């Protein structure tokens, strides 16, 4: 296994540009980060090989295709052993309607984000989860009314102020 390369200012610029627009040509990317095309491509390939870049894809506006319901759900498990968490995560990871699942500190165990057709669809999913007996003690649902801020990229430059990206 290769050691993970240390990122420099140019690598961070490349990551910043690619997360904003993964369809940039290598020449466009090289111009934006101040490199010639060949060294830029070498760096991108190195970042991909090291796992910093995990893939490329289109961002879809699902609401142009169909109406959806977004629900955040706080889930508390009845037991808190390692295998209890693993069992829950194993089952939830198989649900296409789960788009995020976070183990949380505080008053509950997981914060799960569901994308469903409607309330009835969500309720069916939750009833099915409860019938699996995977250790769910209780859950609270929060239906999203509006999402005024949704960002698809990370503020890389804010995490590395000394790099002046």
Short mmCIF file of N, CA, C and O in Angstrom, two decimals, residues 1 9 11 13 24 34-35 39 41 44 58 60 69 71 78 82 92-93 108 117-119 123 126 134 145 149 152 162:
data_model
loop_
_atom_site.label_atom_id
_atom_site.label_comp_id
_atom_site.label_asym_id
_atom_site.label_seq_id
_atom_site.Cartn_x
_atom_site.Cartn_y
_atom_site.Cartn_z
N UNK A 1 0.83 -1.18 0.00
CA UNK A 1 0.00 0.00 0.00
C UNK A 1 0.87 1.24 0.00
O UNK A 1 1.80 1.37 0.79
N UNK A 9 -0.31 23.27 -1.88
CA UNK A 9 -1.25 24.32 -2.30
C UNK A 9 -1.86 24.02 -3.67
O UNK A 9 -3.06 24.22 -3.89
N UNK A 11 -2.25 21.00 -5.10
CA UNK A 11 -3.19 19.89 -4.95
C UNK A 11 -4.53 20.38 -4.42
O UNK A 11 -5.59 19.97 -4.89
N UNK A 13 -5.77 23.36 -4.71
CA UNK A 13 -6.44 24.12 -5.78
C UNK A 13 -7.12 23.17 -6.76
O UNK A 13 -8.24 23.42 -7.22
N UNK A 24 -14.30 19.81 -16.00
CA UNK A 24 -13.22 20.63 -16.56
C UNK A 24 -12.27 19.74 -17.37
O UNK A 24 -11.94 18.64 -16.94
N UNK A 34 -2.59 27.06 -12.41
CA UNK A 34 -1.26 27.58 -12.68
C UNK A 34 -0.22 26.54 -13.04
O UNK A 34 0.96 26.71 -12.73
N UNK A 35 -0.64 25.48 -13.72
CA UNK A 35 0.29 24.45 -14.18
C UNK A 35 0.15 24.26 -15.68
O UNK A 35 -0.84 24.70 -16.27
N UNK A 39 1.90 18.14 -16.06
CA UNK A 39 2.03 18.02 -14.61
C UNK A 39 0.68 18.03 -13.88
O UNK A 39 0.51 17.38 -12.85
N UNK A 41 -2.17 16.74 -15.05
CA UNK A 41 -2.74 15.41 -15.20
C UNK A 41 -2.06 14.41 -14.26
O UNK A 41 -2.72 13.58 -13.66
N UNK A 44 -3.54 14.97 -10.84
CA UNK A 44 -4.91 14.47 -10.74
C UNK A 44 -4.88 12.95 -10.60
O UNK A 44 -5.58 12.39 -9.75
N UNK A 58 -22.71 13.53 -12.15
CA UNK A 58 -23.60 14.66 -12.40
C UNK A 58 -24.44 14.94 -11.16
O UNK A 58 -24.85 14.02 -10.46
N UNK A 60 -27.92 15.99 -10.00
CA UNK A 60 -29.26 15.95 -10.58
C UNK A 60 -30.22 16.78 -9.72
O UNK A 60 -30.20 16.67 -8.50
N UNK A 69 -40.00 13.90 -0.81
CA UNK A 69 -40.10 14.32 0.57
C UNK A 69 -38.77 14.01 1.23
O UNK A 69 -38.26 12.88 1.13
N UNK A 71 -36.81 13.70 4.78
CA UNK A 71 -37.10 13.52 6.20
C UNK A 71 -35.78 13.25 6.93
O UNK A 71 -35.01 12.38 6.52
N UNK A 78 -31.85 0.44 21.16
CA UNK A 78 -32.13 -0.06 22.51
C UNK A 78 -30.87 -0.53 23.22
O UNK A 78 -30.76 -0.43 24.43
N UNK A 82 -21.11 -2.93 20.08
CA UNK A 82 -20.56 -2.79 18.73
C UNK A 82 -21.41 -3.52 17.69
O UNK A 82 -21.71 -2.98 16.64
N UNK A 92 -29.60 -0.48 7.30
CA UNK A 92 -29.93 0.85 6.78
C UNK A 92 -29.15 1.14 5.50
O UNK A 92 -29.66 1.80 4.59
N UNK A 93 -27.93 0.65 5.41
CA UNK A 93 -27.11 0.93 4.22
C UNK A 93 -27.70 0.31 2.95
O UNK A 93 -27.39 0.74 1.84
N UNK A 108 -29.47 11.03 21.05
CA UNK A 108 -29.90 9.90 20.23
C UNK A 108 -28.68 9.33 19.54
O UNK A 108 -27.58 9.88 19.67
N UNK A 117 -40.97 9.33 -1.65
CA UNK A 117 -42.01 9.90 -2.52
C UNK A 117 -42.93 10.83 -1.75
O UNK A 117 -43.31 11.89 -2.22
N UNK A 118 -43.32 10.37 -0.54
CA UNK A 118 -44.30 11.12 0.26
C UNK A 118 -44.28 10.57 1.68
O UNK A 118 -43.51 9.66 2.00
N UNK A 119 -45.15 11.11 2.55
CA UNK A 119 -45.20 10.69 3.94
C UNK A 119 -45.56 9.21 4.06
O UNK A 119 -44.98 8.47 4.87
N UNK A 123 -43.42 6.33 5.94
CA UNK A 123 -43.97 5.54 7.03
C UNK A 123 -43.85 4.05 6.76
O UNK A 123 -43.54 3.26 7.66
N UNK A 126 -40.28 3.07 7.52
CA UNK A 126 -40.02 3.00 8.96
C UNK A 126 -40.68 1.78 9.58
O UNK A 126 -40.08 1.10 10.42
N UNK A 134 -34.09 -4.68 14.42
CA UNK A 134 -32.66 -4.38 14.36
C UNK A 134 -32.23 -3.45 15.50
O UNK A 134 -31.18 -2.82 15.44
N UNK A 145 -39.47 21.22 5.15
CA UNK A 145 -40.41 22.09 4.45
C UNK A 145 -39.70 22.80 3.30
O UNK A 145 -40.24 22.92 2.20
N UNK A 149 -30.53 26.46 1.86
CA UNK A 149 -29.10 26.36 1.60
C UNK A 149 -28.72 24.88 1.47
O UNK A 149 -28.89 24.11 2.41
N UNK A 152 -22.98 21.72 -2.46
CA UNK A 152 -22.47 20.46 -2.98
C UNK A 152 -20.96 20.35 -2.87
O UNK A 152 -20.38 19.34 -3.25
N UNK A 162 -3.37 28.69 5.86
CA UNK A 162 -1.95 28.95 5.64
C UNK A 162 -1.53 28.68 4.20
O UNK A 162 -0.49 29.15 3.76
#
